[in-house]
Coordinates of C-alpha atoms and ligand atoms in Angstrom, one line a residue:
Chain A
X129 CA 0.0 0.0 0.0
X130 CA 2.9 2.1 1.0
X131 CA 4.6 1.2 -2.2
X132 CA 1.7 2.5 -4.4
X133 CA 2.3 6.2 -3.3
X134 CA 5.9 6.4 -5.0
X135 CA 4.9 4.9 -8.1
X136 CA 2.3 7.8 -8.5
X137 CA 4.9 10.3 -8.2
X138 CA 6.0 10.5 -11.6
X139 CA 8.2 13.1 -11.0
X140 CA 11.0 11.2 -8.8
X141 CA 14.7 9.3 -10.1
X142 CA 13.8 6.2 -11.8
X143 CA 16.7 5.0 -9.0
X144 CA 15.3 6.3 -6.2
X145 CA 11.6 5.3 -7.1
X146 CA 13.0 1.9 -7.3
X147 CA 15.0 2.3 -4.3
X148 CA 12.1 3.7 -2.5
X149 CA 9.5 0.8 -3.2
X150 CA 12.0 -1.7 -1.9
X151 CA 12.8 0.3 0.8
X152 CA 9.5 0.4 1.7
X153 CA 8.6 -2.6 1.2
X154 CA 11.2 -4.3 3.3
X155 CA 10.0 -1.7 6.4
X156 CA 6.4 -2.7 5.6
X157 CA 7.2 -6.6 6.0
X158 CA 9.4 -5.8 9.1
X159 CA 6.2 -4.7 10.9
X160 CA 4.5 -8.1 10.0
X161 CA 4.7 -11.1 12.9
X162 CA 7.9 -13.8 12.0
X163 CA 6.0 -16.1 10.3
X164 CA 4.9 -14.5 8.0
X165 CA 7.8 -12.4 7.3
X166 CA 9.2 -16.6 7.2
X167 CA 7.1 -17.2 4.3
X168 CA 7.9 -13.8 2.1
X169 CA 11.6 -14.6 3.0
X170 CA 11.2 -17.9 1.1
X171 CA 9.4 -16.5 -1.7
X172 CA 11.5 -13.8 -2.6
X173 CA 14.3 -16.6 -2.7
X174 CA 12.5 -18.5 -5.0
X175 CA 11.8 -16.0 -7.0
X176 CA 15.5 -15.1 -7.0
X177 CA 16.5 -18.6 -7.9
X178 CA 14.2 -18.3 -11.2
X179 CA 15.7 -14.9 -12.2
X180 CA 19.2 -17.7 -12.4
X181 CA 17.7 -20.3 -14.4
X182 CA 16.4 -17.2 -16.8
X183 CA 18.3 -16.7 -20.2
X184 CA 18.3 -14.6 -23.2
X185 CA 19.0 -15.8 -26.6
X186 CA 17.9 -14.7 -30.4
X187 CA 16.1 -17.3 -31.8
X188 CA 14.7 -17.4 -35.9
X189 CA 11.2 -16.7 -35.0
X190 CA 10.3 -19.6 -37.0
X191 CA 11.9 -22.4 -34.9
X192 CA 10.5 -20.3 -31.6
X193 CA 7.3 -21.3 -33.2
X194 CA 7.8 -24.5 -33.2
X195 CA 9.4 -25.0 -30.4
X196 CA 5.9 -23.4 -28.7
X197 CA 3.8 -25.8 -31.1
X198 CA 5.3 -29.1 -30.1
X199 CA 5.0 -27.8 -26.0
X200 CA 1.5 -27.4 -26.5
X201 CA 1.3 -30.6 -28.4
X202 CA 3.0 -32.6 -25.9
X203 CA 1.9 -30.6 -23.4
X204 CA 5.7 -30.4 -21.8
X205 CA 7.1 -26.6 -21.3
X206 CA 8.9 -25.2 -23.7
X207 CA 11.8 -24.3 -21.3
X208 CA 12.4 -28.4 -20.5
X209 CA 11.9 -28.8 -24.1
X210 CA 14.8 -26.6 -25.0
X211 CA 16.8 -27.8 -22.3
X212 CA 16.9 -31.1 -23.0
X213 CA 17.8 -29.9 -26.8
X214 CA 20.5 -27.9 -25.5
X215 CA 22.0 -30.9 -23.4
X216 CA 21.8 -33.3 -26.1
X217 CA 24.3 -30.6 -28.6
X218 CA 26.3 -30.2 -25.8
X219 CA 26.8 -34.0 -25.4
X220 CA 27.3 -34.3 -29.3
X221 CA 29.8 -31.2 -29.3
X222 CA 31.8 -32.5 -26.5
X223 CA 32.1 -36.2 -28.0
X224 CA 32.8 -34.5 -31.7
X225 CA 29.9 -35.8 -33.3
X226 CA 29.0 -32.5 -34.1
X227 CA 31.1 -30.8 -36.3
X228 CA 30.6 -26.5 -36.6
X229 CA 33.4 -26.2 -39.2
X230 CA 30.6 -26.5 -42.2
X231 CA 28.2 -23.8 -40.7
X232 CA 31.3 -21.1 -39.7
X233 CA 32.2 -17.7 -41.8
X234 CA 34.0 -15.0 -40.5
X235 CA 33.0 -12.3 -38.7
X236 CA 33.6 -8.7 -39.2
X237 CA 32.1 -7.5 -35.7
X238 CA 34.7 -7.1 -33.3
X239 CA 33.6 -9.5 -30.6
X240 CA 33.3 -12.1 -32.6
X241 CA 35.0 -13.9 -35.0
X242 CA 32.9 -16.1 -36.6
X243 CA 29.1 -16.2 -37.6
X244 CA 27.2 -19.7 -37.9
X245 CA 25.5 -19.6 -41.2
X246 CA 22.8 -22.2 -41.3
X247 CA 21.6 -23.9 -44.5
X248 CA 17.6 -23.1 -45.3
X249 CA 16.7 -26.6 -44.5
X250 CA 17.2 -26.7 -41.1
X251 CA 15.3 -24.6 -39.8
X252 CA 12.4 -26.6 -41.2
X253 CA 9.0 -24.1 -40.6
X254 CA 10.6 -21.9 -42.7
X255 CA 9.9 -24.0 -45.7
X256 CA 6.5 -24.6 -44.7
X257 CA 5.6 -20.5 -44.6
X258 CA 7.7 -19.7 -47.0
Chain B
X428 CA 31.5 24.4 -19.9
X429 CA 29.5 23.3 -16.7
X430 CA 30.5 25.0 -13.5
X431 CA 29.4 22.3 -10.1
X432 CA 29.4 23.6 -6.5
X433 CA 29.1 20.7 -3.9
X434 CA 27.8 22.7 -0.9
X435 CA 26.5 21.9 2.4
X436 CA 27.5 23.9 5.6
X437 CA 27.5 21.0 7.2
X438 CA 31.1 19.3 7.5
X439 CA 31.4 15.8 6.9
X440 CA 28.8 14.9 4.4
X441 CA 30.9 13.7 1.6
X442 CA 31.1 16.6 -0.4
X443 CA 35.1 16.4 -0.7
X444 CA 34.9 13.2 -1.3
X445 CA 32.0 13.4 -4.0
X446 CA 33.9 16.4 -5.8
X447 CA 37.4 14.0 -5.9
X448 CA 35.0 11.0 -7.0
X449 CA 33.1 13.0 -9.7
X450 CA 36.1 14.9 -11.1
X451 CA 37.9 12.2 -11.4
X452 CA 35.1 9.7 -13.5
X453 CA 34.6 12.5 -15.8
X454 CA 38.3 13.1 -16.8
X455 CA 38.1 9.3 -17.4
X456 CA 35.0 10.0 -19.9
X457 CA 37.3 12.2 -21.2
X458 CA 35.5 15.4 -20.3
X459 CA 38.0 17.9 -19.7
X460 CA 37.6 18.8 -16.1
X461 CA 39.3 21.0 -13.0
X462 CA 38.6 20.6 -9.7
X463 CA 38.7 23.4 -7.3
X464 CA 39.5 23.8 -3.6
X465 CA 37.7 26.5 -1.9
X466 CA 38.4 24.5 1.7
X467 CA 41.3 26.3 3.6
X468 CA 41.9 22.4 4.6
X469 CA 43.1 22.3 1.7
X470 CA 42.0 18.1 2.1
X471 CA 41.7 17.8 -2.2
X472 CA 45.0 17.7 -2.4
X473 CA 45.8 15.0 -0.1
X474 CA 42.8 12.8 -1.9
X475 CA 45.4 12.5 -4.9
X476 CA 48.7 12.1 -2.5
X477 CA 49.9 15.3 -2.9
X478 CA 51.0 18.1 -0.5
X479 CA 48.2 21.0 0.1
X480 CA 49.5 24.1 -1.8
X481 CA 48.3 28.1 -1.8
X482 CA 46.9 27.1 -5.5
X483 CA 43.8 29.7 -5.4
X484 CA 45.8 32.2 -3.3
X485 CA 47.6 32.6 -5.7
X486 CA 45.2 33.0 -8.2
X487 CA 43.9 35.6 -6.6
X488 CA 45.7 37.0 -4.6
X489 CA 48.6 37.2 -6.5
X490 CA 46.9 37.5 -10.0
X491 CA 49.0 34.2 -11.7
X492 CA 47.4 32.6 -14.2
X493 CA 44.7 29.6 -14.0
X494 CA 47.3 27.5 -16.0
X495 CA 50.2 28.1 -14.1
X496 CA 49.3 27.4 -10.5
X497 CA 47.1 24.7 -11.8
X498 CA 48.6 21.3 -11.3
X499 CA 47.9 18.3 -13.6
X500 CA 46.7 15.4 -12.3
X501 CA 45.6 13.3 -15.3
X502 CA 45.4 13.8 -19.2
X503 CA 42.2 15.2 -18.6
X504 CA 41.9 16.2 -15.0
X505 CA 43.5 19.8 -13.2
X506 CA 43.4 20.5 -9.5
X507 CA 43.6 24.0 -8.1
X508 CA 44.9 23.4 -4.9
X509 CA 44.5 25.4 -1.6
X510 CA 45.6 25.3 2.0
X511 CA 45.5 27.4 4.9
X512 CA 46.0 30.6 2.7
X513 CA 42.7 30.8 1.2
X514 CA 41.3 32.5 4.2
X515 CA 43.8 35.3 2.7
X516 CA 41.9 34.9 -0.4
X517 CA 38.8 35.9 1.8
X518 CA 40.1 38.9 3.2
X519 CA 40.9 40.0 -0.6
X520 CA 37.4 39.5 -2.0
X521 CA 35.5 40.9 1.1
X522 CA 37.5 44.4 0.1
X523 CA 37.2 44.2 -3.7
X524 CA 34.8 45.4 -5.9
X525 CA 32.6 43.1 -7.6
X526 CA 33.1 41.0 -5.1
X527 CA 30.9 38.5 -5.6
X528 CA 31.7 37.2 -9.0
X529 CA 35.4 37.1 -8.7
X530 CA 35.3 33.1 -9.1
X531 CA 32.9 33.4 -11.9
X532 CA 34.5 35.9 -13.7
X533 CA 38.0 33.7 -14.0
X534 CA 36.6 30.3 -14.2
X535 CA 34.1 31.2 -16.8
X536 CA 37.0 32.1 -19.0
X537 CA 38.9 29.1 -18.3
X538 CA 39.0 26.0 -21.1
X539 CA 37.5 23.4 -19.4
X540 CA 34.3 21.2 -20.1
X541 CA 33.2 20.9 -16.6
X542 CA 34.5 23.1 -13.0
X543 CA 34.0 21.1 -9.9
X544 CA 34.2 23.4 -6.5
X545 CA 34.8 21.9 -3.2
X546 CA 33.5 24.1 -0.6
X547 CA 33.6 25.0 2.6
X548 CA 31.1 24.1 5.5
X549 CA 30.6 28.3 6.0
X550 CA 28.8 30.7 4.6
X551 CA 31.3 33.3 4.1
X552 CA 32.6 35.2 0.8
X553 CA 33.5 32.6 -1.0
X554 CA 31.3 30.6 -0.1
X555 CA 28.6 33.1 -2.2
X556 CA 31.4 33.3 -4.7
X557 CA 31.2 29.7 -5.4
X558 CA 27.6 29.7 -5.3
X559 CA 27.5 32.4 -7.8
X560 CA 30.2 30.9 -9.9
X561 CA 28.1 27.8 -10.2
X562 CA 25.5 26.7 -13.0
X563 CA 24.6 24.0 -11.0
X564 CA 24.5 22.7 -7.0
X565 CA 25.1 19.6 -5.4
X566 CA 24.0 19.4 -1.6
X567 CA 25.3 16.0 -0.6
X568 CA 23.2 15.3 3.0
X569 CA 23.3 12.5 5.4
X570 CA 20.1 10.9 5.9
X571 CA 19.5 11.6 9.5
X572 CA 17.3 13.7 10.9
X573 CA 18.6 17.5 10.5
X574 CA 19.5 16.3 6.8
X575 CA 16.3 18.1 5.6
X576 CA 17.3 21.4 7.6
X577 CA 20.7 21.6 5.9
X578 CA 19.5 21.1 2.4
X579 CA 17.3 24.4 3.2
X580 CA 19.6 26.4 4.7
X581 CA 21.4 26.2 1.2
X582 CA 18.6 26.4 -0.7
X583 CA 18.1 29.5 1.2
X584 CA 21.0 31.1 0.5
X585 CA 20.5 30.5 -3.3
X586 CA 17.5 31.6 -3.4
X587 CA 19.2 35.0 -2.3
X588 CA 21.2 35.3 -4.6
X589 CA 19.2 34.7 -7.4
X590 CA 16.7 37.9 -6.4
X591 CA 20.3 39.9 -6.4
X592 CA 20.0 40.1 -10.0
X593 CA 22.1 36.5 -10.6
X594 CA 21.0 33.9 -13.4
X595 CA 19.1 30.4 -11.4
X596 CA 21.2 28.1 -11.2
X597 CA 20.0 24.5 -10.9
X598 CA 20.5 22.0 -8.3
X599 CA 20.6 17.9 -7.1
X600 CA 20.2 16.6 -3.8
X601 CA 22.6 13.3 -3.2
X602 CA 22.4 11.2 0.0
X603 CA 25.4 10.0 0.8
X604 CA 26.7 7.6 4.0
X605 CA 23.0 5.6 2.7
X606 CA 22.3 2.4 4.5
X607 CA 19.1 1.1 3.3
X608 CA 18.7 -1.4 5.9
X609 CA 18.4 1.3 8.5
X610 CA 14.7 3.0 9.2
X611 CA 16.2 6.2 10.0
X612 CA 17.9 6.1 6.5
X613 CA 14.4 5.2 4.6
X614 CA 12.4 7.3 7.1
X615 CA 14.6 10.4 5.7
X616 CA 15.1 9.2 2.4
X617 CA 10.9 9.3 1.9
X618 CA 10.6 13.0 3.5
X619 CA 14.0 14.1 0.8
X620 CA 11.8 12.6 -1.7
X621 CA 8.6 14.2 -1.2
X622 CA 10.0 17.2 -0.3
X623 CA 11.9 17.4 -3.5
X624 CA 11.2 15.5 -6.0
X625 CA 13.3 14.9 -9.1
X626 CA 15.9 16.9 -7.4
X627 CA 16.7 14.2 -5.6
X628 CA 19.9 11.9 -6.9
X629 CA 20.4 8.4 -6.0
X630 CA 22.1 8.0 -3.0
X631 CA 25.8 7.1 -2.3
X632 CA 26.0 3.7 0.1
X633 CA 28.0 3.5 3.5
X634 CA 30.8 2.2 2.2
X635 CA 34.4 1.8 4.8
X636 CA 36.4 1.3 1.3
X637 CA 35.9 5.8 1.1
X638 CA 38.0 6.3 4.2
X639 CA 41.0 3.8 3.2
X640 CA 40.9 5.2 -0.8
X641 CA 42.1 9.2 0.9
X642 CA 45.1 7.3 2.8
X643 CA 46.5 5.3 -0.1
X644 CA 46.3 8.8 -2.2
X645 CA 43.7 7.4 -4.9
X646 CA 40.6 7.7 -6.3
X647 CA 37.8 5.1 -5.7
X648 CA 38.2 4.8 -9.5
X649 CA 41.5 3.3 -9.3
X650 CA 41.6 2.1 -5.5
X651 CA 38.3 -0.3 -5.4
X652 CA 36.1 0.8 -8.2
X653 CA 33.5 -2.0 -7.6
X654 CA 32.9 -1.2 -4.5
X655 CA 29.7 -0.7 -3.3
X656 CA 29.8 3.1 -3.1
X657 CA 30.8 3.1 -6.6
X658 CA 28.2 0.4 -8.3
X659 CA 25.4 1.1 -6.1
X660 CA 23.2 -1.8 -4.5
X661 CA 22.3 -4.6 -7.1
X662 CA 18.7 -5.0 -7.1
X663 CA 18.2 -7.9 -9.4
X664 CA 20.3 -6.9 -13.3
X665 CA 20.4 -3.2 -12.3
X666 CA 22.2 -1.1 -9.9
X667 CA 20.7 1.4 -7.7
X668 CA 22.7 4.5 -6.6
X669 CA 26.6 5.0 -6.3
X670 CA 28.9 7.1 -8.2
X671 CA 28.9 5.3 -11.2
X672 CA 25.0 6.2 -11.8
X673 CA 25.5 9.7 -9.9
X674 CA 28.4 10.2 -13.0
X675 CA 25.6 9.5 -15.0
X676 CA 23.4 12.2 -13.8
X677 CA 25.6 15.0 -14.2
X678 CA 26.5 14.1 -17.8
X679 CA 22.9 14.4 -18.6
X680 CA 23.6 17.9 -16.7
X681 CA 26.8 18.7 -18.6
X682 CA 25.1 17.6 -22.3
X683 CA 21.6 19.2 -21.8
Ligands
LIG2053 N1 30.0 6.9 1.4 C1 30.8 6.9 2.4 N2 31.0 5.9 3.2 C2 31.9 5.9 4.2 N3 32.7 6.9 4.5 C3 32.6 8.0 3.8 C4 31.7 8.1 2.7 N4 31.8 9.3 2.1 C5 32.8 10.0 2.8 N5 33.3 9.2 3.8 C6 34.3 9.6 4.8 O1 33.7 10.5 5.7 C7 34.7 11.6 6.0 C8 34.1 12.9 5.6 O2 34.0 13.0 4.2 P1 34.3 14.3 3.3 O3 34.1 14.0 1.9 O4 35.7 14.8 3.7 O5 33.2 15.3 3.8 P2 33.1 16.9 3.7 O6 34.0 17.4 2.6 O7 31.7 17.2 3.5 O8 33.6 17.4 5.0 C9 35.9 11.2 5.2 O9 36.8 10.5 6.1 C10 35.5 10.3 4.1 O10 36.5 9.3 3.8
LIG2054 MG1 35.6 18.8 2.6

């Protein structure tokens, strides 16, 4: 409730609104009795523990789609889904099954050195829109 | 070219230590900046491990050039030094004409990108002089409870100076010696924010790494520049307060 009166204020820091609301926050749950205060403790850490397991990547939109089809197919999430893709290249790339030589070109951009150009046939929806 | 004046009458609020801080991050954005001591403690000198000298007395007093009696600390960084002769410099103004502007009048024609003035905790002549001299003011305050009092009492005085006929001058708030965990810091943290607004900067944490950088003679830049006076508190990917996002702040002043 507390919190809510900040975000109003339009006119404030974007830092010290943010710093204010958890500031506030934080007093707010101090007040409360310890279990309960137990039980937000424990959330926030889960909470915390997901923002870990979170990454970012650029995907071709057209194997994100698929990758969302066949979850709701399967009805599996799309985050186990990619994982267990992820781990299975990982196993082939370490054992040198997999080679990258064919897809690599080099890179002008100066943190990298090479791109991975992929042939039109892999990504497969692609062929079926286009 | 951006004239600062980090003021508070109060002593001990981290205003020396913001001007070193600042100064110092903006010569390494290679903004071409000289930092000023208008302390007769002359303590600027000793935050880059050199010996206090009558820099602005001489200035002034003496009528030597900006260039010669400043000293070069960096490629992009100057200090005018000062020590216990400044309160000569006083004396000087207070029977001068135009007394008030003497500051401005020199730095203004000075090639710099951005002048940072240490002051004084008085309110004496060149204490106005810096005032005057400034474009914009940064009040660094403890958060405790005659933090809000302090920040007045400046605001007062500018507010002064501005009806005798001087341009506004703008101003930032920045709470320094923060410790978020504590209610007295949040308690006066919420009345700085309502009271004023956008004016208010994101604060600079506690942080015992400060008082160890002035007795190794370096900045927090080169002596522990991920510190958490320096990054701010991490509050999931972003960072909240410090010097590095304060630096931020008074770019945005210097480029708008
Ligand atoms: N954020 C901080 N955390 C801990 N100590 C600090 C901080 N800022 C400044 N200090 C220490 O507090 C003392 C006073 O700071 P100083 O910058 O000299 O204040 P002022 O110039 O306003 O008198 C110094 O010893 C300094 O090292
Ligand atoms: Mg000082």
């Amino acid at each position: 409730m507390a919190e809510k009166k900040f975000e109003r204020r339009t006119s404030l820091d974007p830092a010290v609104a943010d710093l204010l609301s958890g500031m506030e926050q934080r007093q707010a749950e101090s007040q409360l009795p310890r279990k309960e205060r137990e039980r937000l403790g424990r959330e926030r850490a889960k909470i915390q523990s997901r923002r870990e397991q979170r990454a970012t990547y650029d995907l071709p939109p057209a194997l994100r789609e698929e990758i969302r089809v066949m979850s709701e197919d399967l009805r599996i999430p799309a985050s186990q889904l990619v994982t267990l893709a992820l781990a299975r290249f990982m196993n082939d790339y370490n054992s040198g099954t997999i080679d990258l030589g064919k897809y690599k070109q080099p890179s002008r951009s100066p943190r990298y050195d090479w791109n991975l150009v992929f042939p039109d046939d892999l990504i497969r929806m692609k062929k079926k829109k286009g | 070219m951006k004239i600062f004046a980090f003021a508070n009458q109060k002593g001990g609020v981290g205003k020396t230590t913001t001007a070193v801080t600042l100064a110092d991050g903006l010569a390494r954005m290679k903004v071409k900046t000289l930092l000023v001591d208008l302390d007769p403690q002359g303590h600027l000198a000793l935050s880059f491990g050199l010996e206090k000298s009558p820099g602005l007395y001489r200035l002034i007093c003496l009528d030597e050039p900006l260039e010669k009696v400043a000293v070069r600390i960096s490629a992009n960084l100057d200090l005018l030094p000062g020590d216990k002769q400044t309160e000569k410099v006083k004396r000087q103004i207070a029977i001068s004409d135009f007394r008030e502007a003497i500051l401005a009048d020199i730095l203004h024609e000075a090639d710099y990108d951005a002048v940072l003035l240490d002051m004084a905790p008085s309110l004496d002549v060149l204490h106005i002089n810096g005032l005057i001299a400034a474009d914009w003011v940064v009040i660094p305050t403890r958060p405790d409870a005659l933090a809000l009092d302090g920040v007045k009492e400046i605001l007062t005085t500018m507010a002064e100076i501005n009806q005798n006929g001087h341009r506004y001058r703008g101003y930032s708030i920045l709470p320094t010696f923060f410790d978020r965990t504590t209610r007295e810091t949040f308690l006066q943290f919420q009345e700085l924010a309502k009271t004023f607004g956008e004016h208010l900067w994101p604060p600079i944490p506690q942080d015992t790494r400060v008082r160890e950088t002035v007795a190794y003679g370096k900045t927090l830049w080169d002596y522990s520049p991920n510190s958490v006076s320096m990054n701010g508190y991490k509050d999931g990917k972003q960072r909240l307060g410090g010097y590095k996002q304060v630096l931020a702040r008074m770019l945005e002043v210097i480029n708008g």
